[in-house]
Amino acid sequence: MPLNPFNIPAAHHLIGGKWTAGRDTLEVRNPSDDTLLTTIARGTNDDINAAVSAAEDARQGEWARMTAVERGRVLSRIGQLVQEHIETLALIEAMDVGKPLTQARADAVALARYMEFYGGAADKVMGHTIPYLDGYTAYTLREPHGVTGHIIPWNYPMQIIGRSVGAALAMGNACVLKPAEDACLTALAFGAMALEAGLPDGALNIITGLGSQAGAALAEHPDIHHISFTGSVATGQIIQAAAAKNVIPVTLELGGKSPQLVFDDADLDRALPFLINAGIQNAGQTCSASSRILVQRSAYAEVVERMSLAYENLRVGPATADASLGPLISAKQKNVVENYLAQATDLTCAAIGKIDPNTPQGGHYVAPALFADVPSDHPLAQQEIFGPVQVIIPFETEEEAVEIANGTDFGLVAAIWTADGARQMRLAKHLRAGQVFINNYGAGGGVELPFGGVGKSGHGREKGFDALYGFSTLKTVAAWHG
Ligand code: NAI
Ligand code: MG
């Protein structure tokens, strides 16, 4: 049975190192054809209480006593197991979330790489000594928060588990993970691999279920010490309010409306694949999707023509057919995207991709759409659509480009395409974003690159070494010895 190579019993949570049956269940359906794949447990307050309590026990038990190098070795072993199961994990993910196999495979590779990175980093996080008063020695200690909550979305389950749980475990936290109801299967597989790798019981607990039940119970739990969340702005606001009540730190990654700025001296042959892929990868359901392409007037006609040609060649099909785009995650998400498209009647649709005529019934397919000459204040140029829709906006000057680029509520990622080195440096400073790419966009996956937003894109940083600071707290020790 390719969907369950780890023999995880259906509809179970992982609590304190044991698979624990859920009281109620939820159906897991394949977004490519709406067939029933399996069931997952529908977590309750009691399940969350049990998971938080198991995590608390772990952080006072064997897990707490492990040295940083031992923690790192366990993470590296998990990474090796992930590496050995790339194809299986890719197939599970493709069936569960609908992403084309190649893209699902890239997520599994990234998960292995996160474990390798954080496994290697676990014993390299250091405090510092501080010059202080005569007769004193002062220094800092980096310590885990304690029990960390991780509420993750359905768009990149493996990558977000890697960057969030991976960094938290490296610092010695005990985690409670609540994957999205639409994407639990690779999270559960990750739990099975963590057990097999020897992660102590309770260091990672997984409760599946609905956001409004299990998710809310975790966010509000008085005994968690940090919460990280990736998802919508609206749910992020609920999570931050819950964190405020318990006065705990929160990391929020809430997506964006990320622009790429194309100047007339850009290398278009290099830029084109990045411009398009950043919009249609995972059918546009990507927090760092580049949904706005800003193009200097003198290069405008050429960019619109070349992007349109590429769009006409895009194909949408079931995940296992490995087309350029798969279906969207759910009927709900398809409806969200179609509502945006219904607001585009005043816009010029420059090009549209094709849905393969053989796609199965019941799948949530949307053809990718490219709009040109879009006013920068149009809803399609302002709001996160989370589907395969890109808008092209013309500009004349560098100043105007920056104004348009910075003119949304978001600030996650931006890219600059120009051969002018001074302009590259200037714009990297002026663009309001957590990450700026120069003559590339998200190349290499960015496990090593700190990631997070400003404005409504959220706050806090995941990925890279800096994530380890977010998943730990700093203690200052000042000793008087005379
Ligand atoms: P969502 O933000 O509601 O769901 C994300 C996660 O939060 C899931 O695990 C869900 O179970 C959980 N959750 C939901 N309500 C909760 C609550 N009250 N308390 C605690 N946890 C809760 O996003 P949803 O409904 O899946 O998608 C809606 C929109 O959100 C999308 O159209 C897209 O614009 C945006 N989104 C952004 C993502 C990103 O990567 N930044 C990822 C997923 C969605
Ligand atoms: Mg699913």
Short mmCIF file of C-alpha atoms in Angstrom, two decimals, residues 129-139 476-481:
data_model
loop_
_atom_site.label_atom_id
_atom_site.label_comp_id
_atom_site.label_asym_id
_atom_site.label_seq_id
_atom_site.Cartn_x
_atom_site.Cartn_y
_atom_site.Cartn_z
CA THR A 129 30.62 36.58 27.06
CA ILE A 130 30.07 40.23 27.91
CA PRO A 131 32.71 42.68 29.18
CA TYR A 132 31.19 43.90 32.45
CA LEU A 133 32.00 45.35 35.88
CA ASP A 134 35.28 44.66 37.68
CA GLY A 135 35.05 41.36 39.55
CA TYR A 136 32.24 39.98 37.34
CA THR A 137 31.93 37.52 34.52
CA ALA A 138 28.82 37.88 32.40
CA TYR A 139 27.62 35.54 29.65
CA THR A 476 21.95 36.33 30.81
CA VAL A 477 24.17 35.22 33.68
CA ALA A 478 26.18 37.78 35.65
CA ALA A 479 28.50 36.26 38.27
CA TRP A 480 30.38 38.23 40.90
CA HIS A 481 33.58 36.52 41.96
#
